[in-house]
mmCIF file of C-alpha atoms in Angstrom:
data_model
loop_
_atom_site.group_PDB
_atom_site.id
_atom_site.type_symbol
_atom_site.label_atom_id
_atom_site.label_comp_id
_atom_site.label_asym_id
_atom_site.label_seq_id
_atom_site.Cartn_x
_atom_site.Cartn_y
_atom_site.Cartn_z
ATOM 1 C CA UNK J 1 -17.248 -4.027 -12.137
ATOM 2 C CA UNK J 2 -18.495 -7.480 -11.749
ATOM 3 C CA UNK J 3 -18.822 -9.449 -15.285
ATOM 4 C CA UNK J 4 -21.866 -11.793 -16.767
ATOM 5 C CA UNK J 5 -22.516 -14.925 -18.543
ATOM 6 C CA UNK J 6 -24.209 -15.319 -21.368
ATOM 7 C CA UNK J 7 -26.971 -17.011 -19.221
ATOM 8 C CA UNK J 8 -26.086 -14.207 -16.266
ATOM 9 C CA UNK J 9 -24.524 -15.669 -13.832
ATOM 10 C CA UNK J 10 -22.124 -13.546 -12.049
ATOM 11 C CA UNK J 11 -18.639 -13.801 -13.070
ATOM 12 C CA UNK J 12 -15.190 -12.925 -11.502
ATOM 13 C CA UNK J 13 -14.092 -9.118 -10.829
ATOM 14 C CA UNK J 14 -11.244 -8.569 -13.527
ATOM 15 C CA UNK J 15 -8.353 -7.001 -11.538
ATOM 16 C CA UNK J 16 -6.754 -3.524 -11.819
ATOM 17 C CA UNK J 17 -3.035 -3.239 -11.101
ATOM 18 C CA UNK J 18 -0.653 -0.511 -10.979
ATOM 19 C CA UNK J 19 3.228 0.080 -10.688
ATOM 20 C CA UNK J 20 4.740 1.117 -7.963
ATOM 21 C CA UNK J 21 7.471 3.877 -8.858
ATOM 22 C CA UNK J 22 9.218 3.599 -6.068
ATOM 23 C CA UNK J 23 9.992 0.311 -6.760
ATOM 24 C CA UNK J 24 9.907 -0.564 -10.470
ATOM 25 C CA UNK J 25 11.895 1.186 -13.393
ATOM 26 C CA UNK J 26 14.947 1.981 -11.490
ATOM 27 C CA UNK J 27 16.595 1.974 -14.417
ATOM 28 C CA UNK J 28 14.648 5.462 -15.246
ATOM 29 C CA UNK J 29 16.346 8.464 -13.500
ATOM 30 C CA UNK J 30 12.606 10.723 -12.268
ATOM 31 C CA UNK J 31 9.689 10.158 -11.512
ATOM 32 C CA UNK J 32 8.059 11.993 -14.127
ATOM 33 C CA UNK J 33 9.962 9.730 -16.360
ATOM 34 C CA UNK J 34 8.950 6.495 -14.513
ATOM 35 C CA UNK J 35 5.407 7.630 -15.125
ATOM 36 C CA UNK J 36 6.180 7.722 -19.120
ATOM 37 C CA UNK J 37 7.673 4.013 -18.914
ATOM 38 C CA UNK J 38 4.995 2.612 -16.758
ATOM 39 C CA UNK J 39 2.406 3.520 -19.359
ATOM 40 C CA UNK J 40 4.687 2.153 -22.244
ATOM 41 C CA UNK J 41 4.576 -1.034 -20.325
ATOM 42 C CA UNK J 42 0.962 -1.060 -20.134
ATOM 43 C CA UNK J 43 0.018 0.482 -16.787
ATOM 44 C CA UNK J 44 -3.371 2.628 -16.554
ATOM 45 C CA UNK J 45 -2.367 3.854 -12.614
ATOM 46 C CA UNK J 46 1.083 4.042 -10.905
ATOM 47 C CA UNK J 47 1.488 4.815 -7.242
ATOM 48 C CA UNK J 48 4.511 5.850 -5.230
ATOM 49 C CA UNK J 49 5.898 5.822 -1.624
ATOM 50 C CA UNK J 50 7.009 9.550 -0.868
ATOM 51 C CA UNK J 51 6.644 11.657 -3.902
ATOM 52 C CA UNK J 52 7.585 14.841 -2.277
ATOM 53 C CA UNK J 53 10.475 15.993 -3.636
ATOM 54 C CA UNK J 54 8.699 16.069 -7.422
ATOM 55 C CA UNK J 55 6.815 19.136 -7.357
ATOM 56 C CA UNK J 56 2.905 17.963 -7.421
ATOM 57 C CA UNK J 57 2.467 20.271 -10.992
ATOM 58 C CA UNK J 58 5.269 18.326 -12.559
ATOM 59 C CA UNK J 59 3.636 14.975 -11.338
ATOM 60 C CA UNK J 60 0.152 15.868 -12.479
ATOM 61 C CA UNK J 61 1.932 17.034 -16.032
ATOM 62 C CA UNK J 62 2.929 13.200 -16.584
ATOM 63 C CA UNK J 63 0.224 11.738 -15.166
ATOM 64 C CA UNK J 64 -2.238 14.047 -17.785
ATOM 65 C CA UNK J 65 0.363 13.548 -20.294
ATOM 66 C CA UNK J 66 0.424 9.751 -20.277
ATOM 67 C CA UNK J 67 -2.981 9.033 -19.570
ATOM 68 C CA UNK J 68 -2.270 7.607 -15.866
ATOM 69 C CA UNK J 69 -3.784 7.540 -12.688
ATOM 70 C CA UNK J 70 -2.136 8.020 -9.195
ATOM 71 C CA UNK J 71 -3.680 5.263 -6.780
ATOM 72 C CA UNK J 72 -1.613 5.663 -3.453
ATOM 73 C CA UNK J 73 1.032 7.301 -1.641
ATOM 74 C CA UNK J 74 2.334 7.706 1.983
ATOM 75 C CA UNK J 75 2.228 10.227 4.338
ATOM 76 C CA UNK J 76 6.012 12.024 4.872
ATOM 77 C CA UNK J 77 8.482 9.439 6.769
ATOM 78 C CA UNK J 78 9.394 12.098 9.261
ATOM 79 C CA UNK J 79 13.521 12.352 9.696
ATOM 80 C CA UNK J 80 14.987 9.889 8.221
ATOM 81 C CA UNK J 81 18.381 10.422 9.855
ATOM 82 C CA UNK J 82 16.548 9.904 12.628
ATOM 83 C CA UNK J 83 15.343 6.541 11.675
ATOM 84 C CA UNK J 84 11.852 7.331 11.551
ATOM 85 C CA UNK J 85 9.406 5.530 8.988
ATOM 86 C CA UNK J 86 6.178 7.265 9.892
ATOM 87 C CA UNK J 87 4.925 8.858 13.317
ATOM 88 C CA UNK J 88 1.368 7.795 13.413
ATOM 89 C CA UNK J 89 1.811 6.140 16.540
ATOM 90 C CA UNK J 90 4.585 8.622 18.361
ATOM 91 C CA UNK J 91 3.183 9.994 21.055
ATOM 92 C CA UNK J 92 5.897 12.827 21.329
ATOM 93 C CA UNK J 93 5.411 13.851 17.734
ATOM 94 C CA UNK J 94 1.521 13.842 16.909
ATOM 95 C CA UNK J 95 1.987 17.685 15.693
ATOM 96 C CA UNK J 96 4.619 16.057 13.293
ATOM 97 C CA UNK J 97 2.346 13.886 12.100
ATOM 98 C CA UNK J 98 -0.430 16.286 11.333
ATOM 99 C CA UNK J 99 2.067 18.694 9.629
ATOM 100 C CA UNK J 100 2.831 15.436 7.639
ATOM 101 C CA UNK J 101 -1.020 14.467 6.894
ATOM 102 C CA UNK J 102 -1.421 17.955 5.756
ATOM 103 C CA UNK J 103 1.395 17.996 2.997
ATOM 104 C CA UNK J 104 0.221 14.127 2.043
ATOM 105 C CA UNK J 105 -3.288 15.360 1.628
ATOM 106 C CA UNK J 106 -2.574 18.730 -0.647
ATOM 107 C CA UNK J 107 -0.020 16.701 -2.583
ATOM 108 C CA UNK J 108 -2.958 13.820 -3.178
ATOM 109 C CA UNK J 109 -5.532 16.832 -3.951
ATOM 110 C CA UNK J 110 -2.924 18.397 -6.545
ATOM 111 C CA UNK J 111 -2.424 15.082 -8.353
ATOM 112 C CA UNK J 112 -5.968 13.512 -7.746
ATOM 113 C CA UNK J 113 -4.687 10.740 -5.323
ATOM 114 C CA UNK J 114 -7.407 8.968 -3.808
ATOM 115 C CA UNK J 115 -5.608 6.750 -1.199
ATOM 116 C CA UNK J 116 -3.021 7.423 1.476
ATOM 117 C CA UNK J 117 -1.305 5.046 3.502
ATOM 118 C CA UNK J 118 -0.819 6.827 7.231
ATOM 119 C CA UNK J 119 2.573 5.749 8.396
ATOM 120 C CA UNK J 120 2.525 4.030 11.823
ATOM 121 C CA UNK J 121 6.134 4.104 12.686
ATOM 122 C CA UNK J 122 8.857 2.605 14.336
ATOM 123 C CA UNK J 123 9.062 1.617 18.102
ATOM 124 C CA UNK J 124 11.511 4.300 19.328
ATOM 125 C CA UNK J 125 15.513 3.484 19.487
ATOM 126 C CA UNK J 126 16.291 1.772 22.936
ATOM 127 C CA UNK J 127 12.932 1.489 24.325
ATOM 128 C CA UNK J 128 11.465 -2.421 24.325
ATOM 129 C CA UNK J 129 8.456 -3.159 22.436
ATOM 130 C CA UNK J 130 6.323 -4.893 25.366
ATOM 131 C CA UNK J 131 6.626 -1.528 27.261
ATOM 132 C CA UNK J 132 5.323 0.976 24.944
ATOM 133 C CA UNK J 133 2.953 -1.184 23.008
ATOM 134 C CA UNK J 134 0.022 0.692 24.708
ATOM 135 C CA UNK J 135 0.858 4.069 24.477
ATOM 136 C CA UNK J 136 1.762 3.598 20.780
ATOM 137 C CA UNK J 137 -1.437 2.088 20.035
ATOM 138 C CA UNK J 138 -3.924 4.732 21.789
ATOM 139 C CA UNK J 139 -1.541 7.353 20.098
ATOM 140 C CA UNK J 140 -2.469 5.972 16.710
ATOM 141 C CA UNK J 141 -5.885 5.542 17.435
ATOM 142 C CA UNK J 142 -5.850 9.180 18.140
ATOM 143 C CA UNK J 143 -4.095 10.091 15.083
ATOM 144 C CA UNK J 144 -6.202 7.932 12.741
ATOM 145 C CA UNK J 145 -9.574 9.161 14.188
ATOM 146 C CA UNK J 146 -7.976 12.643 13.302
ATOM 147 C CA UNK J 147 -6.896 11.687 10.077
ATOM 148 C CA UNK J 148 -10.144 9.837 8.642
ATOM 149 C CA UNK J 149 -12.127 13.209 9.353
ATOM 150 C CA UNK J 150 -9.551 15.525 7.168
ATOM 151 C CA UNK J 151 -9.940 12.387 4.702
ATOM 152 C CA UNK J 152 -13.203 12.056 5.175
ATOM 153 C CA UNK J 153 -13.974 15.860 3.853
ATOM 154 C CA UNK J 154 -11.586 15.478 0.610
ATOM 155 C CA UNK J 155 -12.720 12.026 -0.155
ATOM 156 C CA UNK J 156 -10.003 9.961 0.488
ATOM 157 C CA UNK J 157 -9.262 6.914 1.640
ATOM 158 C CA UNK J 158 -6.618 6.379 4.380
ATOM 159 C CA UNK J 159 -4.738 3.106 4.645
ATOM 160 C CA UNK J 160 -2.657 1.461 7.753
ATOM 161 C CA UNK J 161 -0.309 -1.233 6.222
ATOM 162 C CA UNK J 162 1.216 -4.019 8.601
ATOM 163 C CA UNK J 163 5.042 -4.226 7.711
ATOM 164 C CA UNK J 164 6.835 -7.813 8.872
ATOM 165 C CA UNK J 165 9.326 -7.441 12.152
ATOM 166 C CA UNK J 166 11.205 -10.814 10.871
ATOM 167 C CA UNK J 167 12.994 -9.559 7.396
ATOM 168 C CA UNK J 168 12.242 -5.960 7.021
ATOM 169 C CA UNK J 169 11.682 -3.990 9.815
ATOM 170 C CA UNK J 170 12.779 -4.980 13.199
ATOM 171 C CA UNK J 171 11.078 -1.960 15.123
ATOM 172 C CA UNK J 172 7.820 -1.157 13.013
ATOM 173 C CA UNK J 173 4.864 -0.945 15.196
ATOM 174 C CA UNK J 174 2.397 -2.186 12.855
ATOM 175 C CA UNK J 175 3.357 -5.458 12.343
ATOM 176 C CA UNK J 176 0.597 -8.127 11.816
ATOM 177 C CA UNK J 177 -2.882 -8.074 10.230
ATOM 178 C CA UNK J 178 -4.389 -9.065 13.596
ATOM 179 C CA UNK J 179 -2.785 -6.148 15.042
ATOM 180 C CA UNK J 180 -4.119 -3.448 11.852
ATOM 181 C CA UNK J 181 -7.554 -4.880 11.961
ATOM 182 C CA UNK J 182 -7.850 -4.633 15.898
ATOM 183 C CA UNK J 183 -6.592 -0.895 15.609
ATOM 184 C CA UNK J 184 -8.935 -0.451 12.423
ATOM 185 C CA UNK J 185 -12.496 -1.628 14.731
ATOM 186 C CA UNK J 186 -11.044 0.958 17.286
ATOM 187 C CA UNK J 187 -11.110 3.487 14.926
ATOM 188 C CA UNK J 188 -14.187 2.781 13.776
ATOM 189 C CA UNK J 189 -14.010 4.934 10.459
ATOM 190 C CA UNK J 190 -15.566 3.916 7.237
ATOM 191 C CA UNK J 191 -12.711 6.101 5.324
ATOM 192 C CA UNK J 192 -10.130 4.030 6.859
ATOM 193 C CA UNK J 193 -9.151 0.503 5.514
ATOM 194 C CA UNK J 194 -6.362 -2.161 5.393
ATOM 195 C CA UNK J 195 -3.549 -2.271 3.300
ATOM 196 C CA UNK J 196 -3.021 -5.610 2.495
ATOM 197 C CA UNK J 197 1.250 -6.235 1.609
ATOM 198 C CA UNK J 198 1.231 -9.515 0.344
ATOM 199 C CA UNK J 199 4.788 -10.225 1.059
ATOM 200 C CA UNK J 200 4.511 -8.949 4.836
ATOM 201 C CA UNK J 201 1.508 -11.305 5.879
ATOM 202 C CA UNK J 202 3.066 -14.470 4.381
ATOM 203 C CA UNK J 203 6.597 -13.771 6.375
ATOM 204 C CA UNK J 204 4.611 -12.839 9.705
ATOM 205 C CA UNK J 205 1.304 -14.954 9.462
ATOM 206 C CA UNK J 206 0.956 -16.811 6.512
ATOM 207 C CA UNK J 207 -2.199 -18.619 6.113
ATOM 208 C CA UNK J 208 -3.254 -16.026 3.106
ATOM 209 C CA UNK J 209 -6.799 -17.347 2.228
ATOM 210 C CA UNK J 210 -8.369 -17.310 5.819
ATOM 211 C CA UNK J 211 -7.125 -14.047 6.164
ATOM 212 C CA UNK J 212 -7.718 -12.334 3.648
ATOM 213 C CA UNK J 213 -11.581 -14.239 3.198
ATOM 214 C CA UNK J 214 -11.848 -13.376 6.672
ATOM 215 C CA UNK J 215 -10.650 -9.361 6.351
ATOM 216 C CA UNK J 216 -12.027 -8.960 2.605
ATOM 217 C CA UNK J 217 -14.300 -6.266 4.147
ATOM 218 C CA UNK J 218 -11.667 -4.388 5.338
ATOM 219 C CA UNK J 219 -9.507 -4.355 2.306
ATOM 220 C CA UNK J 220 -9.070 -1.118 0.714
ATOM 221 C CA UNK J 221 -5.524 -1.819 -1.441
ATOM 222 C CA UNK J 222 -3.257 -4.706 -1.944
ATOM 223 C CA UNK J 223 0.352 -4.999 -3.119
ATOM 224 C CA UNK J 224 2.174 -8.348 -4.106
ATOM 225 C CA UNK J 225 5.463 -9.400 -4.483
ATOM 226 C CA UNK J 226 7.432 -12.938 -4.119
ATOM 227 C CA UNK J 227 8.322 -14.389 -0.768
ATOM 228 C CA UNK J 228 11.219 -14.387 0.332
ATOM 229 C CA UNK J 229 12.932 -12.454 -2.789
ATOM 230 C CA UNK J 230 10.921 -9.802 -3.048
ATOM 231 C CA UNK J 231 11.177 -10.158 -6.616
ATOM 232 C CA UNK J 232 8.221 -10.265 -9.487
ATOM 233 C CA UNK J 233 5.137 -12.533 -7.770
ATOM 234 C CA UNK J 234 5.996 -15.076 -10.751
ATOM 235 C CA UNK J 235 9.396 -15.862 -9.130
ATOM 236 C CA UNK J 236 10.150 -18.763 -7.219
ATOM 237 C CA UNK J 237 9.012 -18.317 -3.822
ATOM 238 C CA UNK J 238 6.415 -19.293 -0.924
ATOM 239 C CA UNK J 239 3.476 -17.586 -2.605
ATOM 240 C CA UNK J 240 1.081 -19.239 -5.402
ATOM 241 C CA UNK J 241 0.040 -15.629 -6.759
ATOM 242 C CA UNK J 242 -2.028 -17.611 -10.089
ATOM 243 C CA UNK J 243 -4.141 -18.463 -6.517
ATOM 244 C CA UNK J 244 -4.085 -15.763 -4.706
ATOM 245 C CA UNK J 245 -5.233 -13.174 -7.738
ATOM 246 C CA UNK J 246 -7.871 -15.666 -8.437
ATOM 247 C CA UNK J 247 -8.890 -15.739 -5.063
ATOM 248 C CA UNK J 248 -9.436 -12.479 -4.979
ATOM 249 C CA UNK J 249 -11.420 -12.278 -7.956
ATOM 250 C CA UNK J 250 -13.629 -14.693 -6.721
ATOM 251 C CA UNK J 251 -14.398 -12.445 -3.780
ATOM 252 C CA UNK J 252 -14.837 -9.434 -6.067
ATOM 253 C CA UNK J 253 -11.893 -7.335 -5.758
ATOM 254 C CA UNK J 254 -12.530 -4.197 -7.366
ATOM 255 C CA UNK J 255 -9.606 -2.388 -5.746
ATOM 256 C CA UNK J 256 -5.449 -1.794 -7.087
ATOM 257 C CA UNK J 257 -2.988 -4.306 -6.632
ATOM 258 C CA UNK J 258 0.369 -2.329 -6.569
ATOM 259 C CA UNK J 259 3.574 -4.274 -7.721
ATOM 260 C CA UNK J 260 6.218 -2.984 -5.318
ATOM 261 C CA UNK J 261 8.327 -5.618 -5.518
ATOM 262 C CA UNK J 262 12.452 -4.914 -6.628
ATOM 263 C CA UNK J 263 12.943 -6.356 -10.208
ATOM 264 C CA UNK J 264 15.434 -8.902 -11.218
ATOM 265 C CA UNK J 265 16.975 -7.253 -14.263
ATOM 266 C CA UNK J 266 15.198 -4.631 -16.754
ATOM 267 C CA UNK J 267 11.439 -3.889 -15.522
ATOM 268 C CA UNK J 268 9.699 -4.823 -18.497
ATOM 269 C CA UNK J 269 11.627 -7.644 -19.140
ATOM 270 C CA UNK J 270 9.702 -9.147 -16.052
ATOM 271 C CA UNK J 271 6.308 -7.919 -16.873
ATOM 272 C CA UNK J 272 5.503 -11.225 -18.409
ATOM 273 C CA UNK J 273 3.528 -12.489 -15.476
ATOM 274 C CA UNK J 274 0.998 -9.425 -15.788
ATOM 275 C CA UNK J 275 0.687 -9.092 -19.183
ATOM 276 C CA UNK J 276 -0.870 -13.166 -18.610
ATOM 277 C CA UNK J 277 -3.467 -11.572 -16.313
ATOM 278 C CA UNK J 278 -4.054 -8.378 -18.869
ATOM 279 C CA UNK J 279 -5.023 -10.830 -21.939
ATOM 280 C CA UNK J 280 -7.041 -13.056 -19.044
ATOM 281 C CA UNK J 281 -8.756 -9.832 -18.433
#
């Protein structure tokens, strides 16, 4: 909630974050475990990439247990021997992905998940980008305009997340915010928003305050982490996050800001950086 003055003016949105357990406490074998040492760092929500092979009731036990929320996961990868990382925008494989949406959405009912981030996927194996660019795109537009309604009547929020062609992922489809926001006014669902990855906009755009000033609308989660290291955002690196979290303050961000960054040593050792914003807060 937005904060007062003592002679009211309005005052900065304090921000909420949340670890990502696919990412932080490595060091911890399960995820039910991870959930225990998030909240002995400090963290009030947690979210995860693919919690799926964690039975939901053994989730929902820590989460109760520990007194955390579950912000976010992803829809199912699809086969991973295959080389997939989502199939919202396969054409060949839209049943897939609605098999997929289905398990993402009973797993985020059984554990009280709000938002899920639909997987575009990669261009396929020997096909060329600039040839299937199209089809991909009306595919996902298809898929997404399927997904918001099953969202839509559970009351979740679904999330398409550009992921950077220059470090990480060669063959993603999604790949710039241009490209997510263009798909996004296609769409033309209010259940469906940007995810906003930090460290993939620097690498593939950069120029973080006009976009994200110009696409605060659309933002419906955010996750940080340095640039190029992909370390803790207090690393050295491209990105001024003291800025950028104040930026988005100043524009009332009342949304998560997931750490999914990989940490340098011991997870905790490298909270330092948040616990600054917790006392700022």
């Amino acid at each position: 909630m937005s904060r007062y003055s003592d002679r009211g003016a309005l005052m900065p949105c304090p921000l909420h974050f949340a670890a990502n357990l696919s990412w932080l406490f490595p060091e911890v074998d399960t995820l039910p475990h991870r959930v225990e040492a998030a909240a002995r760092a400090g963290f009030q929500a947690v979210e995860v990439a693919w919690p799926y092979d964690t039975e939901a009731t053994e989730l929902k036990a820590a989460l109760e247990k520990n007194g955390v929320e579950i912000v976010l996961i992803n829809t199912p990868p699809g086969n991973k021997e295959r080389g997939e990382l989502g199939l919202g925008a396969h054409p060949k494989q839209q049943a897939e992905f609605r098999r997929g949406l289905d398990l993402a959405v009973q797993y985020a009912k059984a554990v009280h998940c709000k938002r899920i981030h639909l997987m575009a996927g990669r261009i396929p194996m020997g096909l060329d980008r600039a040839t299937v660019t199209t089809e991909m795109e009306a595919t996902f537009i298809e898929n997404l305009k399927y997904a918001a309604d099953i969202l839509s009547e559970e009351g979740i929020l679904g999330l398409i997340e550009p992921i950077n062609t220059r470090i990480t992922d060669p063959r993603y489809f999604l790949n710039t915010p241009q490209q997510a926001v263009k798909i996004l006014q296609r769409v033309d669902r209010p259940n469906l928003k940007l995810q906003l990855d930090l460290f993939h906009w620097q690498i593939m755009d950069g120029n973080l305050t006009q976009n994200i000033t110009n696409y605060f609308p659309l933002i419906g989660h955010v996750q940080v982490a340095q640039v190029p290291s992909r370390n803790e955002p207090d690393s050295p690196g491209e990105v001024n996050y003291n800025y950028i979290f104040n930026l988005l303050e100043k524009l009332g961000y009342k949304g998560y800001i997931g750490c999914e960054y990989t940490p340098k040593g011991n997870t905790v050792d490298g909270l330092g950086w948040l616990k600054m914003q917790w006392t700022a807060n």
